[in-house]
Amino acid sequence: MMTFTIMCSCGEIAAVEAPTRREAVHILTTRWSAGVLHKHLREKHPEEPLPSHSEIVSMILGKLIPVTS
C-alpha cells in the first residue's frame, strides 16, 4: 500500500492510501465527487466556482503525487 497526497492552493493536504496511483485517483475522485471537495471549497474558497466531475478528475490527475521516504 502506498500513500498519495494532493495539496490545495490554500495549503491543505489530502492523503489517500492505495495500492496504485490509478486506484488513488479513483478513491479521491469518488470521495470528492460525493461532496467533500464542494464542502472544502465553500469553507476555504467561497469565491471559487464548484468544479464539474471532469474538472475534479483533471485536478487530481495533475496534482496527485506519491509520498516517498
mmCIF file of N, CA and C in Angstrom:
data_model
loop_
_atom_site.group_PDB
_atom_site.id
_atom_site.type_symbol
_atom_site.label_atom_id
_atom_site.label_comp_id
_atom_site.label_asym_id
_atom_site.label_seq_id
_atom_site.Cartn_x
_atom_site.Cartn_y
_atom_site.Cartn_z
ATOM 1 N N MET A 1 0.858 -1.178 0.000
ATOM 2 C CA MET A 1 0.000 0.000 0.000
ATOM 3 C C MET A 1 0.895 1.229 0.000
ATOM 4 N N MET A 2 0.506 2.223 -0.776
ATOM 5 C CA MET A 2 1.268 3.467 -0.864
ATOM 6 C C MET A 2 0.398 4.631 -0.401
ATOM 7 N N THR A 3 1.045 5.730 -0.044
ATOM 8 C CA THR A 3 0.350 6.957 0.309
ATOM 9 C C THR A 3 0.537 7.957 -0.824
ATOM 10 N N PHE A 4 -0.556 8.589 -1.217
ATOM 11 C CA PHE A 4 -0.538 9.623 -2.239
ATOM 12 C C PHE A 4 -1.138 10.881 -1.635
ATOM 13 N N THR A 5 -0.596 12.034 -2.010
ATOM 14 C CA THR A 5 -1.113 13.296 -1.483
ATOM 15 C C THR A 5 -1.404 14.277 -2.605
ATOM 16 N N ILE A 6 -2.252 15.215 -2.275
ATOM 17 C CA ILE A 6 -2.575 16.314 -3.177
ATOM 18 C C ILE A 6 -2.723 17.560 -2.311
ATOM 19 N N MET A 7 -2.112 18.662 -2.749
ATOM 20 C CA MET A 7 -2.151 19.896 -1.967
ATOM 21 C C MET A 7 -3.030 20.939 -2.649
ATOM 22 N N CYS A 8 -3.875 21.545 -1.858
ATOM 23 C CA CYS A 8 -4.750 22.615 -2.325
ATOM 24 C C CYS A 8 -3.977 23.934 -2.349
ATOM 25 N N SER A 9 -4.470 24.873 -3.103
ATOM 26 C CA SER A 9 -3.834 26.195 -3.152
ATOM 27 C C SER A 9 -3.852 26.897 -1.794
ATOM 28 N N CYS A 10 -4.728 26.470 -0.879
ATOM 29 C CA CYS A 10 -4.782 27.072 0.456
ATOM 30 C C CYS A 10 -3.784 26.406 1.403
ATOM 31 N N GLY A 11 -3.088 25.360 0.921
ATOM 32 C CA GLY A 11 -2.105 24.673 1.743
ATOM 33 C C GLY A 11 -2.606 23.406 2.406
ATOM 34 N N GLU A 12 -3.900 23.151 2.360
ATOM 35 C CA GLU A 12 -4.442 21.933 2.952
ATOM 36 C C GLU A 12 -4.032 20.735 2.092
ATOM 37 N N ILE A 13 -3.672 19.645 2.763
ATOM 38 C CA ILE A 13 -3.214 18.439 2.071
ATOM 39 C C ILE A 13 -4.197 17.309 2.318
ATOM 40 N N ALA A 14 -4.564 16.625 1.245
ATOM 41 C CA ALA A 14 -5.392 15.420 1.353
ATOM 42 C C ALA A 14 -4.496 14.233 1.043
ATOM 43 N N ALA A 15 -4.642 13.177 1.818
ATOM 44 C CA ALA A 15 -3.845 11.965 1.614
ATOM 45 C C ALA A 15 -4.769 10.773 1.456
ATOM 46 N N VAL A 16 -4.302 9.805 0.688
ATOM 47 C CA VAL A 16 -5.067 8.583 0.471
ATOM 48 C C VAL A 16 -4.100 7.406 0.391
ATOM 49 N N GLU A 17 -4.511 6.288 0.960
ATOM 50 C CA GLU A 17 -3.740 5.043 0.890
ATOM 51 C C GLU A 17 -4.332 4.200 -0.224
ATOM 52 N N ALA A 18 -3.476 3.717 -1.125
ATOM 53 C CA ALA A 18 -3.941 2.884 -2.230
ATOM 54 C C ALA A 18 -2.780 2.052 -2.762
ATOM 55 N N PRO A 19 -3.079 0.929 -3.391
ATOM 56 C CA PRO A 19 -2.005 0.097 -3.924
ATOM 57 C C PRO A 19 -1.330 0.694 -5.162
ATOM 58 N N THR A 20 -2.061 1.533 -5.913
ATOM 59 C CA THR A 20 -1.517 2.150 -7.121
ATOM 60 C C THR A 20 -2.008 3.593 -7.232
ATOM 61 N N ARG A 21 -1.330 4.367 -8.069
ATOM 62 C CA ARG A 21 -1.756 5.750 -8.307
ATOM 63 C C ARG A 21 -3.146 5.764 -8.943
ATOM 64 N N ARG A 22 -3.370 4.847 -9.859
ATOM 65 C CA ARG A 22 -4.674 4.772 -10.532
ATOM 66 C C ARG A 22 -5.798 4.570 -9.515
ATOM 67 N N GLU A 23 -5.581 3.667 -8.551
ATOM 68 C CA GLU A 23 -6.582 3.431 -7.516
ATOM 69 C C GLU A 23 -6.728 4.657 -6.610
ATOM 70 N N ALA A 24 -5.640 5.344 -6.327
ATOM 71 C CA ALA A 24 -5.703 6.570 -5.519
ATOM 72 C C ALA A 24 -6.534 7.635 -6.228
ATOM 73 N N VAL A 25 -6.356 7.764 -7.529
ATOM 74 C CA VAL A 25 -7.169 8.713 -8.305
ATOM 75 C C VAL A 25 -8.638 8.332 -8.201
ATOM 76 N N HIS A 26 -8.932 7.056 -8.334
ATOM 77 C CA HIS A 26 -10.315 6.587 -8.251
ATOM 78 C C HIS A 26 -10.917 6.892 -6.875
ATOM 79 N N ILE A 27 -10.174 6.615 -5.820
ATOM 80 C CA ILE A 27 -10.661 6.868 -4.459
ATOM 81 C C ILE A 27 -10.951 8.356 -4.257
ATOM 82 N N LEU A 28 -10.003 9.208 -4.633
ATOM 83 C CA LEU A 28 -10.210 10.652 -4.443
ATOM 84 C C LEU A 28 -11.337 11.181 -5.318
ATOM 85 N N THR A 29 -11.412 10.702 -6.549
ATOM 86 C CA THR A 29 -12.488 11.148 -7.445
ATOM 87 C C THR A 29 -13.847 10.801 -6.859
ATOM 88 N N THR A 30 -13.976 9.592 -6.350
ATOM 89 C CA THR A 30 -15.236 9.161 -5.739
ATOM 90 C C THR A 30 -15.541 9.982 -4.494
ATOM 91 N N ARG A 31 -14.553 10.139 -3.631
ATOM 92 C CA ARG A 31 -14.727 10.885 -2.383
ATOM 93 C C ARG A 31 -15.092 12.341 -2.674
ATOM 94 N N TRP A 32 -14.332 12.958 -3.553
ATOM 95 C CA TRP A 32 -14.560 14.373 -3.821
ATOM 96 C C TRP A 32 -15.841 14.621 -4.595
ATOM 97 N N SER A 33 -16.216 13.710 -5.476
ATOM 98 C CA SER A 33 -17.468 13.865 -6.206
ATOM 99 C C SER A 33 -18.670 13.713 -5.286
ATOM 100 N N ALA A 34 -18.462 13.041 -4.157
ATOM 101 C CA ALA A 34 -19.546 12.851 -3.186
ATOM 102 C C ALA A 34 -19.779 14.086 -2.329
ATOM 103 N N GLY A 35 -19.019 15.141 -2.520
ATOM 104 C CA GLY A 35 -19.284 16.388 -1.816
ATOM 105 C C GLY A 35 -18.177 16.902 -0.932
ATOM 106 N N VAL A 36 -17.141 16.111 -0.682
ATOM 107 C CA VAL A 36 -16.057 16.561 0.189
ATOM 108 C C VAL A 36 -15.362 17.787 -0.391
ATOM 109 N N LEU A 37 -15.079 17.765 -1.685
ATOM 110 C CA LEU A 37 -14.411 18.911 -2.313
ATOM 111 C C LEU A 37 -15.312 20.144 -2.296
ATOM 112 N N HIS A 38 -16.590 19.963 -2.576
ATOM 113 C CA HIS A 38 -17.506 21.107 -2.571
ATOM 114 C C HIS A 38 -17.589 21.739 -1.183
ATOM 115 N N LYS A 39 -17.610 20.904 -0.144
ATOM 116 C CA LYS A 39 -17.631 21.427 1.228
ATOM 117 C C LYS A 39 -16.356 22.232 1.501
ATOM 118 N N HIS A 40 -15.214 21.681 1.101
ATOM 119 C CA HIS A 40 -13.938 22.379 1.290
ATOM 120 C C HIS A 40 -13.956 23.728 0.565
ATOM 121 N N LEU A 41 -14.417 23.731 -0.677
ATOM 122 C CA LEU A 41 -14.437 24.977 -1.446
ATOM 123 C C LEU A 41 -15.375 26.014 -0.822
ATOM 124 N N ARG A 42 -16.529 25.577 -0.344
ATOM 125 C CA ARG A 42 -17.462 26.530 0.296
ATOM 126 C C ARG A 42 -16.843 27.144 1.549
ATOM 127 N N GLU A 43 -16.074 26.327 2.303
ATOM 128 C CA GLU A 43 -15.483 26.818 3.547
ATOM 129 C C GLU A 43 -14.210 27.623 3.327
ATOM 130 N N LYS A 44 -13.326 27.157 2.450
ATOM 131 C CA LYS A 44 -12.000 27.757 2.297
ATOM 132 C C LYS A 44 -11.852 28.667 1.086
ATOM 133 N N HIS A 45 -12.716 28.486 0.081
ATOM 134 C CA HIS A 45 -12.606 29.234 -1.173
ATOM 135 C C HIS A 45 -14.003 29.656 -1.654
ATOM 136 N N PRO A 46 -14.736 30.403 -0.858
ATOM 137 C CA PRO A 46 -16.125 30.688 -1.212
ATOM 138 C C PRO A 46 -16.296 31.455 -2.521
ATOM 139 N N GLU A 47 -15.247 32.120 -2.979
ATOM 140 C CA GLU A 47 -15.342 32.897 -4.208
ATOM 141 C C GLU A 47 -15.147 32.048 -5.469
ATOM 142 N N GLU A 48 -14.670 30.814 -5.307
ATOM 143 C CA GLU A 48 -14.396 29.954 -6.451
ATOM 144 C C GLU A 48 -15.636 29.147 -6.838
ATOM 145 N N PRO A 49 -15.852 28.958 -8.151
ATOM 146 C CA PRO A 49 -16.998 28.143 -8.589
ATOM 147 C C PRO A 49 -16.753 26.668 -8.289
ATOM 148 N N LEU A 50 -17.835 25.917 -8.123
ATOM 149 C CA LEU A 50 -17.723 24.486 -7.880
ATOM 150 C C LEU A 50 -17.345 23.789 -9.187
ATOM 151 N N PRO A 51 -16.339 22.918 -9.158
ATOM 152 C CA PRO A 51 -15.896 22.258 -10.379
ATOM 153 C C PRO A 51 -16.830 21.123 -10.806
ATOM 154 N N SER A 52 -16.795 20.828 -12.106
ATOM 155 C CA SER A 52 -17.538 19.684 -12.634
ATOM 156 C C SER A 52 -16.765 18.404 -12.310
ATOM 157 N N HIS A 53 -17.382 17.265 -12.559
ATOM 158 C CA HIS A 53 -16.716 15.990 -12.310
ATOM 159 C C HIS A 53 -15.434 15.881 -13.144
ATOM 160 N N SER A 54 -15.484 16.267 -14.399
ATOM 161 C CA SER A 54 -14.285 16.173 -15.251
ATOM 162 C C SER A 54 -13.185 17.114 -14.769
ATOM 163 N N GLU A 55 -13.544 18.263 -14.237
ATOM 164 C CA GLU A 55 -12.545 19.183 -13.683
ATOM 165 C C GLU A 55 -11.906 18.597 -12.417
ATOM 166 N N ILE A 56 -12.698 17.891 -11.608
ATOM 167 C CA ILE A 56 -12.170 17.231 -10.412
ATOM 168 C C ILE A 56 -11.146 16.178 -10.824
ATOM 169 N N VAL A 57 -11.493 15.355 -11.803
ATOM 170 C CA VAL A 57 -10.584 14.307 -12.273
ATOM 171 C C VAL A 57 -9.298 14.926 -12.816
ATOM 172 N N SER A 58 -9.406 15.956 -13.620
ATOM 173 C CA SER A 58 -8.219 16.629 -14.182
ATOM 174 C C SER A 58 -7.336 17.204 -13.082
ATOM 175 N N MET A 59 -7.945 17.802 -12.067
ATOM 176 C CA MET A 59 -7.189 18.377 -10.966
ATOM 177 C C MET A 59 -6.420 17.277 -10.220
ATOM 178 N N ILE A 60 -7.088 16.179 -9.936
ATOM 179 C CA ILE A 60 -6.437 15.073 -9.228
ATOM 180 C C ILE A 60 -5.299 14.503 -10.063
ATOM 181 N N LEU A 61 -5.545 14.253 -11.331
ATOM 182 C CA LEU A 61 -4.508 13.693 -12.206
ATOM 183 C C LEU A 61 -3.284 14.598 -12.286
ATOM 184 N N GLY A 62 -3.505 15.894 -12.273
ATOM 185 C CA GLY A 62 -2.404 16.838 -12.396
ATOM 186 C C GLY A 62 -1.616 17.083 -11.123
ATOM 187 N N LYS A 63 -2.228 16.851 -9.963
ATOM 188 C CA LYS A 63 -1.583 17.238 -8.700
ATOM 189 C C LYS A 63 -1.263 16.094 -7.750
ATOM 190 N N LEU A 64 -1.796 14.910 -7.982
ATOM 191 C CA LEU A 64 -1.593 13.797 -7.056
ATOM 192 C C LEU A 64 -0.175 13.255 -7.163
ATOM 193 N N ILE A 65 0.490 13.160 -6.016
ATOM 194 C CA ILE A 65 1.868 12.655 -6.020
ATOM 195 C C ILE A 65 2.035 11.568 -4.958
ATOM 196 N N PRO A 66 2.937 10.613 -5.211
ATOM 197 C CA PRO A 66 3.206 9.598 -4.207
ATOM 198 C C PRO A 66 4.122 10.169 -3.130
ATOM 199 N N VAL A 67 3.944 9.707 -1.910
ATOM 200 C CA VAL A 67 4.820 10.081 -0.813
ATOM 201 C C VAL A 67 5.975 9.088 -0.815
ATOM 202 N N THR A 68 7.177 9.616 -0.875
ATOM 203 C CA THR A 68 8.353 8.746 -0.845
ATOM 204 C C THR A 68 9.117 8.962 0.448
ATOM 205 N N SER A 69 9.765 7.930 0.902
ATOM 206 C CA SER A 69 10.516 8.051 2.170
ATOM 207 C C SER A 69 11.992 8.123 1.926
#
